[in-house]
C-alpha atoms as an extended CHARMM CRD file, in Angstrom:
* protein
*
       266  EXT
         1         1  MET       CA            107.5890000000      -62.0200000000     -262.8330000000  PROA      1               0.0000000000
         2         2  GLU       CA            105.1150000000      -64.8860000000     -262.9500000000  PROA      2               0.0000000000
         3         3  GLN       CA            102.4490000000      -62.7380000000     -261.3050000000  PROA      3               0.0000000000
         4         4  LYS       CA            103.0340000000      -59.8850000000     -263.7820000000  PROA      4               0.0000000000
         5         5  ASN       CA            102.7840000000      -62.1670000000     -266.8100000000  PROA      5               0.0000000000
         6         6  GLU       CA             99.4550000000      -63.3780000000     -265.4580000000  PROA      6               0.0000000000
         7         7  LEU       CA             97.9650000000      -59.8790000000     -265.7940000000  PROA      7               0.0000000000
         8         8  ILE       CA             98.0950000000      -59.9030000000     -269.5830000000  PROA      8               0.0000000000
         9         9  ALA       CA             96.4460000000      -63.3260000000     -269.7440000000  PROA      9               0.0000000000
        10        10  GLN       CA             93.5490000000      -62.0120000000     -267.6540000000  PROA      10              0.0000000000
        11        11  SER       CA             92.8540000000      -59.1200000000     -270.0180000000  PROA      11              0.0000000000
        12        12  ASN       CA             89.4650000000      -59.0530000000     -271.7280000000  PROA      12              0.0000000000
        13        13  ALA       CA             89.8480000000      -60.5380000000     -275.2180000000  PROA      13              0.0000000000
        14        14  LEU       CA             88.2280000000      -57.6630000000     -277.0440000000  PROA      14              0.0000000000
        15        15  THR       CA             89.7320000000      -54.8970000000     -274.9090000000  PROA      15              0.0000000000
        16        16  SER       CA             93.2570000000      -56.1610000000     -275.5940000000  PROA      16              0.0000000000
        17        17  SER       CA             92.6260000000      -57.2890000000     -279.1740000000  PROA      17              0.0000000000
        18        18  ARG       CA             94.5840000000      -55.8510000000     -282.1000000000  PROA      18              0.0000000000
        19        19  TYR       CA             92.8140000000      -53.0430000000     -283.9330000000  PROA      19              0.0000000000
        20        20  ASN       CA             93.1550000000      -49.3850000000     -284.8390000000  PROA      20              0.0000000000
        21        21  PHE       CA             89.9230000000      -47.3720000000     -284.9550000000  PROA      21              0.0000000000
        22        22  SER       CA             89.4780000000      -43.6170000000     -285.2120000000  PROA      22              0.0000000000
        23        23  PRO       CA             87.6110000000      -41.8840000000     -282.3420000000  PROA      23              0.0000000000
        24        24  THR       CA             84.5200000000      -41.5190000000     -284.5600000000  PROA      24              0.0000000000
        25        25  GLU       CA             84.5970000000      -45.2170000000     -285.5070000000  PROA      25              0.0000000000
        26        26  LYS       CA             85.0560000000      -46.1140000000     -281.8600000000  PROA      26              0.0000000000
        27        27  ASN       CA             82.0610000000      -43.9880000000     -280.9040000000  PROA      27              0.0000000000
        28        28  VAL       CA             79.9240000000      -45.9820000000     -283.3480000000  PROA      28              0.0000000000
        29        29  ILE       CA             81.1660000000      -49.1130000000     -281.5860000000  PROA      29              0.0000000000
        30        30  TYR       CA             80.2460000000      -47.6580000000     -278.1800000000  PROA      30              0.0000000000
        31        31  HSD       CA             76.6930000000      -47.0910000000     -279.4300000000  PROA      31              0.0000000000
        32        32  ILE       CA             76.6110000000      -50.7470000000     -280.4830000000  PROA      32              0.0000000000
        33        33  ILE       CA             77.9010000000      -51.7880000000     -277.0470000000  PROA      33              0.0000000000
        34        34  ARG       CA             75.0760000000      -49.7660000000     -275.4790000000  PROA      34              0.0000000000
        35        35  LYS       CA             72.6100000000      -51.7990000000     -277.5350000000  PROA      35              0.0000000000
        36        36  VAL       CA             74.3100000000      -55.0480000000     -276.4830000000  PROA      36              0.0000000000
        37        37  ARG       CA             74.2000000000      -53.9900000000     -272.8390000000  PROA      37              0.0000000000
        38        38  LYS       CA             70.5110000000      -53.1240000000     -273.0370000000  PROA      38              0.0000000000
        39        39  ASP       CA             69.4570000000      -56.3280000000     -274.8260000000  PROA      39              0.0000000000
        40        40  TYR       CA             71.9480000000      -58.9790000000     -273.6890000000  PROA      40              0.0000000000
        41        41  VAL       CA             73.1900000000      -57.8250000000     -270.2710000000  PROA      41              0.0000000000
        42        42  GLU       CA             70.2200000000      -55.9800000000     -268.7860000000  PROA      42              0.0000000000
        43        43  GLY       CA             67.6310000000      -57.6720000000     -271.0520000000  PROA      43              0.0000000000
        44        44  THR       CA             66.7040000000      -61.2800000000     -271.7910000000  PROA      44              0.0000000000
        45        45  MET       CA             67.9570000000      -61.9560000000     -275.3290000000  PROA      45              0.0000000000
        46        46  GLN       CA             70.4980000000      -64.6680000000     -274.5110000000  PROA      46              0.0000000000
        47        47  ARG       CA             68.8510000000      -67.1040000000     -276.9260000000  PROA      47              0.0000000000
        48        48  ASP       CA             70.0250000000      -64.9710000000     -279.8780000000  PROA      48              0.0000000000
        49        49  LEU       CA             73.6010000000      -64.6680000000     -278.6880000000  PROA      49              0.0000000000
        50        50  TRP       CA             74.9830000000      -66.7540000000     -281.5400000000  PROA      50              0.0000000000
        51        51  ASN       CA             73.1430000000      -64.9740000000     -284.3480000000  PROA      51              0.0000000000
        52        52  ASN       CA             74.2100000000      -61.8420000000     -286.1660000000  PROA      52              0.0000000000
        53        53  MET       CA             72.8580000000      -58.7750000000     -284.3640000000  PROA      53              0.0000000000
        54        54  TYR       CA             71.0310000000      -55.9080000000     -286.0420000000  PROA      54              0.0000000000
        55        55  VAL       CA             71.4380000000      -52.4790000000     -284.4750000000  PROA      55              0.0000000000
        56        56  THR       CA             69.4980000000      -49.3700000000     -285.4490000000  PROA      56              0.0000000000
        57        57  ILE       CA             70.8950000000      -45.8880000000     -284.7920000000  PROA      57              0.0000000000
        58        58  ASP       CA             68.8710000000      -42.7390000000     -285.4020000000  PROA      58              0.0000000000
        59        59  SER       CA             70.4490000000      -40.3690000000     -287.8960000000  PROA      59              0.0000000000
        60        60  ALA       CA             70.3750000000      -37.6470000000     -285.2120000000  PROA      60              0.0000000000
        61        61  ASP       CA             72.4000000000      -39.8650000000     -282.8680000000  PROA      61              0.0000000000
        62        62  LEU       CA             74.8870000000      -40.7060000000     -285.5940000000  PROA      62              0.0000000000
        63        63  ALA       CA             75.3490000000      -36.9930000000     -286.2770000000  PROA      63              0.0000000000
        64        64  LYS       CA             76.1080000000      -36.4570000000     -282.5870000000  PROA      64              0.0000000000
        65        65  ILE       CA             78.8710000000      -39.0500000000     -282.7670000000  PROA      65              0.0000000000
        66        66  ALA       CA             80.9230000000      -36.7240000000     -284.9390000000  PROA      66              0.0000000000
        67        67  ASP       CA             78.9250000000      -33.5190000000     -284.3170000000  PROA      67              0.0000000000
        68        68  ALA       CA             75.8700000000      -32.0080000000     -285.9480000000  PROA      68              0.0000000000
        69        69  ASP       CA             77.8020000000      -30.5670000000     -288.8970000000  PROA      69              0.0000000000
        70        70  HSD       CA             79.7510000000      -33.6900000000     -289.8000000000  PROA      70              0.0000000000
        71        71  THR       CA             77.2300000000      -36.3960000000     -290.6460000000  PROA      71              0.0000000000
        72        72  GLU       CA             79.3810000000      -37.4040000000     -293.6040000000  PROA      72              0.0000000000
        73        73  ARG       CA             82.2940000000      -38.1100000000     -291.2550000000  PROA      73              0.0000000000
        74        74  ALA       CA             80.0520000000      -40.4040000000     -289.2480000000  PROA      74              0.0000000000
        75        75  ARG       CA             78.9650000000      -42.1860000000     -292.4360000000  PROA      75              0.0000000000
        76        76  LYS       CA             82.5980000000      -42.5420000000     -293.4160000000  PROA      76              0.0000000000
        77        77  ALA       CA             83.1860000000      -44.1950000000     -290.0350000000  PROA      77              0.0000000000
        78        78  LEU       CA             80.5330000000      -46.7920000000     -290.9060000000  PROA      78              0.0000000000
        79        79  ARG       CA             82.1290000000      -47.4180000000     -294.3030000000  PROA      79              0.0000000000
        80        80  ASP       CA             85.5720000000      -47.7860000000     -292.7860000000  PROA      80              0.0000000000
        81        81  LEU       CA             84.3370000000      -50.0580000000     -289.9820000000  PROA      81              0.0000000000
        82        82  ARG       CA             83.0740000000      -52.5390000000     -292.5650000000  PROA      82              0.0000000000
        83        83  HSD       CA             86.5850000000      -52.8540000000     -293.9770000000  PROA      83              0.0000000000
        84        84  LYS       CA             88.5250000000      -52.9800000000     -290.7100000000  PROA      84              0.0000000000
        85        85  ASP       CA             89.4840000000      -56.1660000000     -288.9040000000  PROA      85              0.0000000000
        86        86  ILE       CA             89.6180000000      -57.1380000000     -285.2620000000  PROA      86              0.0000000000
        87        87  GLU       CA             92.1430000000      -59.8140000000     -284.3930000000  PROA      87              0.0000000000
        88        88  ILE       CA             91.7090000000      -61.8040000000     -281.1760000000  PROA      88              0.0000000000
        89        89  GLU       CA             93.9630000000      -64.5390000000     -279.8010000000  PROA      89              0.0000000000
        90        90  ASP       CA             93.5050000000      -66.0760000000     -276.3650000000  PROA      90              0.0000000000
        91        91  GLU       CA             95.9070000000      -67.8800000000     -274.0320000000  PROA      91              0.0000000000
        92        92  ASN       CA             94.8020000000      -71.2590000000     -275.4520000000  PROA      92              0.0000000000
        93        93  GLY       CA             95.9450000000      -70.3440000000     -278.9600000000  PROA      93              0.0000000000
        94        94  ASN       CA             92.4540000000      -69.7730000000     -280.4010000000  PROA      94              0.0000000000
        95        95  TRP       CA             92.6120000000      -67.1110000000     -283.1200000000  PROA      95              0.0000000000
        96        96  LEU       CA             89.9300000000      -64.9790000000     -284.7400000000  PROA      96              0.0000000000
        97        97  ASN       CA             90.1010000000      -62.3730000000     -287.4820000000  PROA      97              0.0000000000
        98        98  VAL       CA             86.7510000000      -60.6990000000     -288.1740000000  PROA      98              0.0000000000
        99        99  GLY       CA             85.2630000000      -57.4480000000     -289.4220000000  PROA      99              0.0000000000
       100       100  PHE       CA             83.3620000000      -55.5280000000     -286.7690000000  PROA      100             0.0000000000
       101       101  ILE       CA             80.2590000000      -54.9410000000     -288.9030000000  PROA      101             0.0000000000
       102       102  ASN       CA             78.9560000000      -56.8160000000     -291.9430000000  PROA      102             0.0000000000
       103       103  TYR       CA             77.0550000000      -53.9170000000     -293.4750000000  PROA      103             0.0000000000
       104       104  ALA       CA             75.4930000000      -50.5260000000     -292.7720000000  PROA      104             0.0000000000
       105       105  LYS       CA             72.5610000000      -48.9570000000     -294.5920000000  PROA      105             0.0000000000
       106       106  TYR       CA             70.3550000000      -45.8840000000     -294.2450000000  PROA      106             0.0000000000
       107       107  LYS       CA             66.5530000000      -46.0820000000     -294.2450000000  PROA      107             0.0000000000
       108       108  ALA       CA             65.2300000000      -42.7200000000     -295.4140000000  PROA      108             0.0000000000
       109       109  LYS       CA             61.6520000000      -43.3930000000     -294.2930000000  PROA      109             0.0000000000
       110       110  THR       CA             62.5540000000      -43.9360000000     -290.6400000000  PROA      110             0.0000000000
       111       111  LYS       CA             65.7520000000      -41.8170000000     -290.7440000000  PROA      111             0.0000000000
       112       112  GLN       CA             67.6860000000      -44.6790000000     -289.1650000000  PROA      112             0.0000000000
       113       113  TYR       CA             70.8840000000      -46.5340000000     -289.9210000000  PROA      113             0.0000000000
       114       114  GLU       CA             70.7840000000      -50.3120000000     -289.7330000000  PROA      114             0.0000000000
       115       115  ILE       CA             74.0250000000      -52.0800000000     -288.8190000000  PROA      115             0.0000000000
       116       116  GLU       CA             74.6920000000      -55.8100000000     -288.7560000000  PROA      116             0.0000000000
       117       117  VAL       CA             77.2450000000      -57.0280000000     -286.2190000000  PROA      117             0.0000000000
       118       118  SER       CA             78.9810000000      -60.3570000000     -286.7660000000  PROA      118             0.0000000000
       119       119  LYS       CA             77.9730000000      -63.2330000000     -284.4850000000  PROA      119             0.0000000000
       120       120  GLU       CA             81.6700000000      -64.1080000000     -284.1520000000  PROA      120             0.0000000000
       121       121  ILE       CA             82.3540000000      -61.1820000000     -281.8160000000  PROA      121             0.0000000000
       122       122  MET       CA             79.0220000000      -61.1960000000     -279.9880000000  PROA      122             0.0000000000
       123       123  PRO       CA             80.3360000000      -63.1860000000     -276.9570000000  PROA      123             0.0000000000
       124       124  HSD       CA             83.1940000000      -60.6810000000     -276.6310000000  PROA      124             0.0000000000
       125       125  LEU       CA             80.8260000000      -57.7080000000     -276.9260000000  PROA      125             0.0000000000
       126       126  VAL       CA             78.5670000000      -59.1240000000     -274.2230000000  PROA      126             0.0000000000
       127       127  GLU       CA             81.5480000000      -59.6250000000     -271.9140000000  PROA      127             0.0000000000
       128       128  LEU       CA             82.7880000000      -56.0960000000     -272.5990000000  PROA      128             0.0000000000
       129       129  ALA       CA             79.3120000000      -54.6100000000     -272.0540000000  PROA      129             0.0000000000
       130       130  LYS       CA             79.2060000000      -56.1730000000     -268.5780000000  PROA      130             0.0000000000
       131       131  ASN       CA             82.1640000000      -54.0010000000     -267.5730000000  PROA      131             0.0000000000
       132       132  PHE       CA             80.4780000000      -50.7490000000     -268.5480000000  PROA      132             0.0000000000
       133       133  THR       CA             77.6070000000      -48.7440000000     -267.1020000000  PROA      133             0.0000000000
       134       134  SER       CA             75.5760000000      -46.2850000000     -269.1800000000  PROA      134             0.0000000000
       135       135  TYR       CA             77.4930000000      -43.4530000000     -267.5120000000  PROA      135             0.0000000000
       136       136  SER       CA             80.9340000000      -44.8070000000     -268.3540000000  PROA      136             0.0000000000
       137       137  LEU       CA             79.9010000000      -45.3590000000     -271.9740000000  PROA      137             0.0000000000
       138       138  THR       CA             78.9520000000      -41.6820000000     -272.0940000000  PROA      138             0.0000000000
       139       139  VAL       CA             82.4300000000      -40.8470000000     -270.8110000000  PROA      139             0.0000000000
       140       140  ALA       CA             84.0780000000      -43.0950000000     -273.4020000000  PROA      140             0.0000000000
       141       141  ILE       CA             82.2050000000      -41.3840000000     -276.2270000000  PROA      141             0.0000000000
       142       142  SER       CA             83.3020000000      -37.9610000000     -274.9510000000  PROA      142             0.0000000000
       143       143  LEU       CA             87.0240000000      -38.8280000000     -275.1680000000  PROA      143             0.0000000000
       144       144  LYS       CA             88.7860000000      -37.2670000000     -278.1630000000  PROA      144             0.0000000000
       145       145  SER       CA             91.8300000000      -39.5350000000     -278.4800000000  PROA      145             0.0000000000
       146       146  ARG       CA             91.6070000000      -43.1500000000     -279.6170000000  PROA      146             0.0000000000
       147       147  TYR       CA             94.3400000000      -43.9250000000     -277.1010000000  PROA      147             0.0000000000
       148       148  SER       CA             92.3730000000      -42.3770000000     -274.2520000000  PROA      148             0.0000000000
       149       149  GLN       CA             89.4420000000      -44.5910000000     -275.2350000000  PROA      149             0.0000000000
       150       150  ARG       CA             91.5540000000      -47.7490000000     -275.2450000000  PROA      150             0.0000000000
       151       151  PHE       CA             93.1600000000      -47.0030000000     -271.8710000000  PROA      151             0.0000000000
       152       152  TYR       CA             89.7640000000      -46.0940000000     -270.4200000000  PROA      152             0.0000000000
       153       153  GLU       CA             88.5400000000      -49.5640000000     -271.4320000000  PROA      153             0.0000000000
       154       154  LEU       CA             91.6210000000      -51.1980000000     -269.9220000000  PROA      154             0.0000000000
       155       155  ALA       CA             91.0730000000      -49.2500000000     -266.7130000000  PROA      155             0.0000000000
       156       156  HSD       CA             87.5410000000      -50.6420000000     -266.4700000000  PROA      156             0.0000000000
       157       157  GLN       CA             88.9000000000      -54.1190000000     -267.1220000000  PROA      157             0.0000000000
       158       158  TYR       CA             91.4200000000      -53.9220000000     -264.2560000000  PROA      158             0.0000000000
       159       159  MET       CA             89.8890000000      -51.5070000000     -261.7400000000  PROA      159             0.0000000000
       160       160  ARG       CA             88.5470000000      -54.4130000000     -259.6280000000  PROA      160             0.0000000000
       161       161  LYS       CA             91.5800000000      -56.6690000000     -260.1780000000  PROA      161             0.0000000000
       162       162  ASN       CA             95.2100000000      -56.7190000000     -259.1170000000  PROA      162             0.0000000000
       163       163  SER       CA             94.6850000000      -53.7710000000     -256.7240000000  PROA      163             0.0000000000
       164       164  GLY       CA             93.7290000000      -51.6060000000     -259.6860000000  PROA      164             0.0000000000
       165       165  THR       CA             97.0120000000      -52.0160000000     -261.5570000000  PROA      165             0.0000000000
       166       166  PHE       CA             98.0870000000      -53.3990000000     -264.9280000000  PROA      166             0.0000000000
       167       167  PHE       CA            101.1430000000      -53.2810000000     -267.1810000000  PROA      167             0.0000000000
       168       168  LEU       CA            101.9570000000      -53.3780000000     -270.8990000000  PROA      168             0.0000000000
       169       169  ASP       CA            105.2450000000      -54.3440000000     -272.5270000000  PROA      169             0.0000000000
       170       170  PHE       CA            106.6450000000      -52.3910000000     -275.4840000000  PROA      170             0.0000000000
       171       171  GLU       CA            105.7080000000      -54.8820000000     -278.2170000000  PROA      171             0.0000000000
       172       172  VAL       CA            102.4170000000      -55.8450000000     -276.5650000000  PROA      172             0.0000000000
       173       173  LEU       CA            101.3740000000      -52.1950000000     -276.5750000000  PROA      173             0.0000000000
       174       174  ARG       CA            102.4910000000      -51.6630000000     -280.1790000000  PROA      174             0.0000000000
       175       175  THR       CA            100.6690000000      -54.7770000000     -281.3570000000  PROA      175             0.0000000000
       176       176  MET       CA             97.4880000000      -54.1160000000     -279.3900000000  PROA      176             0.0000000000
       177       177  LEU       CA             97.1430000000      -50.5500000000     -280.6920000000  PROA      177             0.0000000000
       178       178  LYS       CA             98.4620000000      -51.4320000000     -284.1680000000  PROA      178             0.0000000000
       179       179  LEU       CA            101.0440000000      -48.6770000000     -283.9590000000  PROA      179             0.0000000000
       180       180  GLY       CA            102.9170000000      -48.1530000000     -287.2110000000  PROA      180             0.0000000000
       181       181  ASP       CA            106.5740000000      -47.6200000000     -288.0180000000  PROA      181             0.0000000000
       182       182  GLY       CA            106.4650000000      -44.1420000000     -286.5130000000  PROA      182             0.0000000000
       183       183  TYR       CA            106.2330000000      -45.7230000000     -283.0550000000  PROA      183             0.0000000000
       184       184  ASN       CA            109.3950000000      -47.8280000000     -282.9770000000  PROA      184             0.0000000000
       185       185  LEU       CA            110.9650000000      -45.6160000000     -280.3050000000  PROA      185             0.0000000000
       186       186  LYS       CA            110.0630000000      -45.5230000000     -276.6320000000  PROA      186             0.0000000000
       187       187  CYS       CA            109.8860000000      -41.7110000000     -276.6380000000  PROA      187             0.0000000000
       188       188  ASN       CA            107.3090000000      -41.6860000000     -279.4530000000  PROA      188             0.0000000000
       189       189  ILE       CA            105.0180000000      -44.1000000000     -277.6180000000  PROA      189             0.0000000000
       190       190  GLN       CA            105.4730000000      -42.1760000000     -274.3700000000  PROA      190             0.0000000000
       191       191  ASN       CA            104.7960000000      -38.7380000000     -275.8720000000  PROA      191             0.0000000000
       192       192  LYS       CA            102.1560000000      -39.5360000000     -278.5030000000  PROA      192             0.0000000000
       193       193  VAL       CA            100.2540000000      -42.3760000000     -276.8220000000  PROA      193             0.0000000000
       194       194  ILE       CA            100.7490000000      -42.7400000000     -273.0520000000  PROA      194             0.0000000000
       195       195  ASP       CA            101.0230000000      -39.0510000000     -272.1570000000  PROA      195             0.0000000000
       196       196  VAL       CA             98.0860000000      -38.1130000000     -274.4020000000  PROA      196             0.0000000000
       197       197  ALA       CA             95.7920000000      -40.7020000000     -272.8070000000  PROA      197             0.0000000000
       198       198  VAL       CA             96.8770000000      -40.0120000000     -269.2170000000  PROA      198             0.0000000000
       199       199  LYS       CA             96.5210000000      -36.2410000000     -269.6690000000  PROA      199             0.0000000000
       200       200  GLU       CA             93.0420000000      -36.3770000000     -271.2260000000  PROA      200             0.0000000000
       201       201  LEU       CA             91.6870000000      -38.7710000000     -268.5940000000  PROA      201             0.0000000000
       202       202  LYS       CA             93.1110000000      -36.6710000000     -265.7400000000  PROA      202             0.0000000000
       203       203  GLU       CA             91.7020000000      -33.4240000000     -267.1680000000  PROA      203             0.0000000000
       204       204  LEU       CA             88.2800000000      -35.0090000000     -267.5980000000  PROA      204             0.0000000000
       205       205  TYR       CA             88.4710000000      -36.3860000000     -264.0320000000  PROA      205             0.0000000000
       206       206  ASP       CA             89.4400000000      -32.9810000000     -262.6100000000  PROA      206             0.0000000000
       207       207  ASN       CA             86.5060000000      -31.3770000000     -264.4410000000  PROA      207             0.0000000000
       208       208  GLY       CA             84.0850000000      -33.9190000000     -262.9560000000  PROA      208             0.0000000000
       209       209  GLY       CA             83.4220000000      -35.6760000000     -266.2530000000  PROA      209             0.0000000000
       210       210  CYS       CA             85.1590000000      -38.9950000000     -265.5340000000  PROA      210             0.0000000000
       211       211  GLU       CA             85.1980000000      -41.3950000000     -262.5970000000  PROA      211             0.0000000000
       212       212  LEU       CA             88.8530000000      -42.4480000000     -262.9140000000  PROA      212             0.0000000000
       213       213  TRP       CA             92.3250000000      -41.4140000000     -263.9950000000  PROA      213             0.0000000000
       214       214  LEU       CA             95.6090000000      -43.2270000000     -264.5780000000  PROA      214             0.0000000000
       215       215  GLU       CA             99.0330000000      -42.8120000000     -263.0580000000  PROA      215             0.0000000000
       216       216  SER       CA            101.8640000000      -44.3310000000     -265.1090000000  PROA      216             0.0000000000
       217       217  TYR       CA            105.5700000000      -44.9980000000     -264.9370000000  PROA      217             0.0000000000
       218       218  ASN       CA            107.9460000000      -47.1990000000     -266.8950000000  PROA      218             0.0000000000
       219       219  GLU       CA            110.9750000000      -49.4140000000     -266.4250000000  PROA      219             0.0000000000
       220       220  GLY       CA            113.5890000000      -50.5590000000     -268.9220000000  PROA      220             0.0000000000
       221       221  ARG       CA            115.0780000000      -49.0520000000     -272.0600000000  PROA      221             0.0000000000
       222       222  GLY       CA            114.1090000000      -49.1850000000     -275.7220000000  PROA      222             0.0000000000
       223       223  LYS       CA            112.0990000000      -52.2290000000     -276.7250000000  PROA      223             0.0000000000
       224       224  SER       CA            112.5870000000      -53.7240000000     -273.2530000000  PROA      224             0.0000000000
       225       225  THR       CA            110.3740000000      -51.0020000000     -271.7570000000  PROA      225             0.0000000000
       226       226  ARG       CA            107.4180000000      -51.9710000000     -269.6020000000  PROA      226             0.0000000000
       227       227  TRP       CA            104.7240000000      -49.4330000000     -268.6910000000  PROA      227             0.0000000000
       228       228  PHE       CA            102.9020000000      -49.7780000000     -265.3760000000  PROA      228             0.0000000000
       229       229  PHE       CA             99.5150000000      -48.1710000000     -264.6900000000  PROA      229             0.0000000000
       230       230  LYS       CA             97.7370000000      -47.4370000000     -261.4110000000  PROA      230             0.0000000000
       231       231  ILE       CA             93.9880000000      -46.7340000000     -261.6130000000  PROA      231             0.0000000000
       232       232  HSD       CA             92.6490000000      -44.0100000000     -259.3120000000  PROA      232             0.0000000000
       233       233  THR       CA             88.8880000000      -43.6570000000     -258.8300000000  PROA      233             0.0000000000
       234       234  ARG       CA             86.5460000000      -41.2280000000     -257.0960000000  PROA      234             0.0000000000
       235       235  GLU       CA             85.4180000000      -44.1050000000     -254.8970000000  PROA      235             0.0000000000
       236       236  GLU       CA             89.0220000000      -44.6690000000     -253.8060000000  PROA      236             0.0000000000
       237       237  ALA       CA             89.5100000000      -40.9370000000     -253.1540000000  PROA      237             0.0000000000
       238       238  ALA       CA             86.3300000000      -40.8150000000     -251.0380000000  PROA      238             0.0000000000
       239       239  LYS       CA             87.5320000000      -43.7650000000     -248.9320000000  PROA      239             0.0000000000
       240       240  GLN       CA             90.9250000000      -42.1170000000     -248.4300000000  PROA      240             0.0000000000
       241       241  GLN       CA             89.2540000000      -38.8760000000     -247.3180000000  PROA      241             0.0000000000
       242       242  GLU       CA             87.0260000000      -40.8180000000     -244.9250000000  PROA      242             0.0000000000
       243       243  ALA       CA             90.0580000000      -42.6190000000     -243.4650000000  PROA      243             0.0000000000
       244       244  PHE       CA             91.8620000000      -39.2910000000     -243.0800000000  PROA      244             0.0000000000
       245       245  GLU       CA             88.8930000000      -37.7880000000     -241.2240000000  PROA      245             0.0000000000
       246       246  ASP       CA             88.7460000000      -40.8030000000     -238.9000000000  PROA      246             0.0000000000
       247       247  LEU       CA             92.4600000000      -40.4570000000     -238.1670000000  PROA      247             0.0000000000
       248       248  ARG       CA             92.1000000000      -36.7150000000     -237.5720000000  PROA      248             0.0000000000
       249       249  LYS       CA             89.2370000000      -37.2850000000     -235.0830000000  PROA      249             0.0000000000
       250       250  MET       CA             91.2190000000      -39.9820000000     -233.2390000000  PROA      250             0.0000000000
       251       251  SER       CA             94.2960000000      -37.7510000000     -233.0470000000  PROA      251             0.0000000000
       252       252  LEU       CA             92.2030000000      -34.8720000000     -231.6980000000  PROA      252             0.0000000000
       253       253  TYR       CA             90.6350000000      -37.1760000000     -229.0830000000  PROA      253             0.0000000000
       254       254  ILE       CA             94.0700000000      -38.4400000000     -227.9540000000  PROA      254             0.0000000000
       255       255  TYR       CA             95.3800000000      -34.8770000000     -227.7310000000  PROA      255             0.0000000000
       256       256  GLN       CA             92.3790000000      -33.6720000000     -225.6870000000  PROA      256             0.0000000000
       257       257  ALA       CA             92.5240000000      -36.6970000000     -223.3600000000  PROA      257             0.0000000000
       258       258  ASN       CA             96.2450000000      -36.2500000000     -222.7210000000  PROA      258             0.0000000000
       259       259  ASN       CA             95.7800000000      -32.5190000000     -222.2490000000  PROA      259             0.0000000000
       260       260  ARG       CA             93.2760000000      -33.1690000000     -219.4660000000  PROA      260             0.0000000000
       261       261  ILE       CA             95.4290000000      -35.7960000000     -217.7360000000  PROA      261             0.0000000000
       262       262  PHE       CA             98.7770000000      -34.0600000000     -218.1020000000  PROA      262             0.0000000000
       263       263  ARG       CA             97.5570000000      -30.4690000000     -218.0720000000  PROA      263             0.0000000000
       264       264  LYS       CA            100.4830000000      -29.1550000000     -215.9960000000  PROA      264             0.0000000000
       265       265  ASP       CA            103.1610000000      -31.2270000000     -217.7580000000  PROA      265             0.0000000000
       266       266  PRO       CA            105.0740000000      -28.9300000000     -220.1600000000  PROA      266             0.0000000000
């Protein structure tokens, strides 16, 4: 039990923070994370880490976030993001409540949206950006369910830790995803959250569009339920196939050697 409790404490602060964003709002955030990765992880802008960050997104890119015919939905995502909070609390008791963006505006001359990101979450964004490659951000943006997006982030957080496993308790999951009163039952969380995320990730993996998928099971009843997740990756599958081929070759060698030595032995 002590080892399991340790897993939650190791979770990335922003990945496991309490918020509820729509897929379109989350896709705006992924574009911001791309900018953070380019400038603060791959680039050399560490000196500005503690200042508010200004991100520009082309109107064409913002349209793609929702799709070409729903630019207004993407703009609505920017409006809503300005009014939504992220709540972060670490194992030391430090607590932060902050809006993800301070403002968003459109510049008609350049056809770009300018977004200001609060300096308070910049350290968390930088840490999160380190866990993502450009490819995996593309995958995250392609996911349709907000729950698939959250579990995809968690998978990246844990895929190199704890043998690629993590767990979430009933109330931890409800709090982290800000699930409302309609999710007070285990069956609702299982059917509308866990199953939706696991199914979408597996389908995308099978179609070659994602590098990982999740296997899940649960223990306990009602609010005492704990969900366990095992992360499977293409890298892991390739290693297993390689090990199988090695075993097959060794077995064939042993068979052929014994067949030569004991050829007349029935």
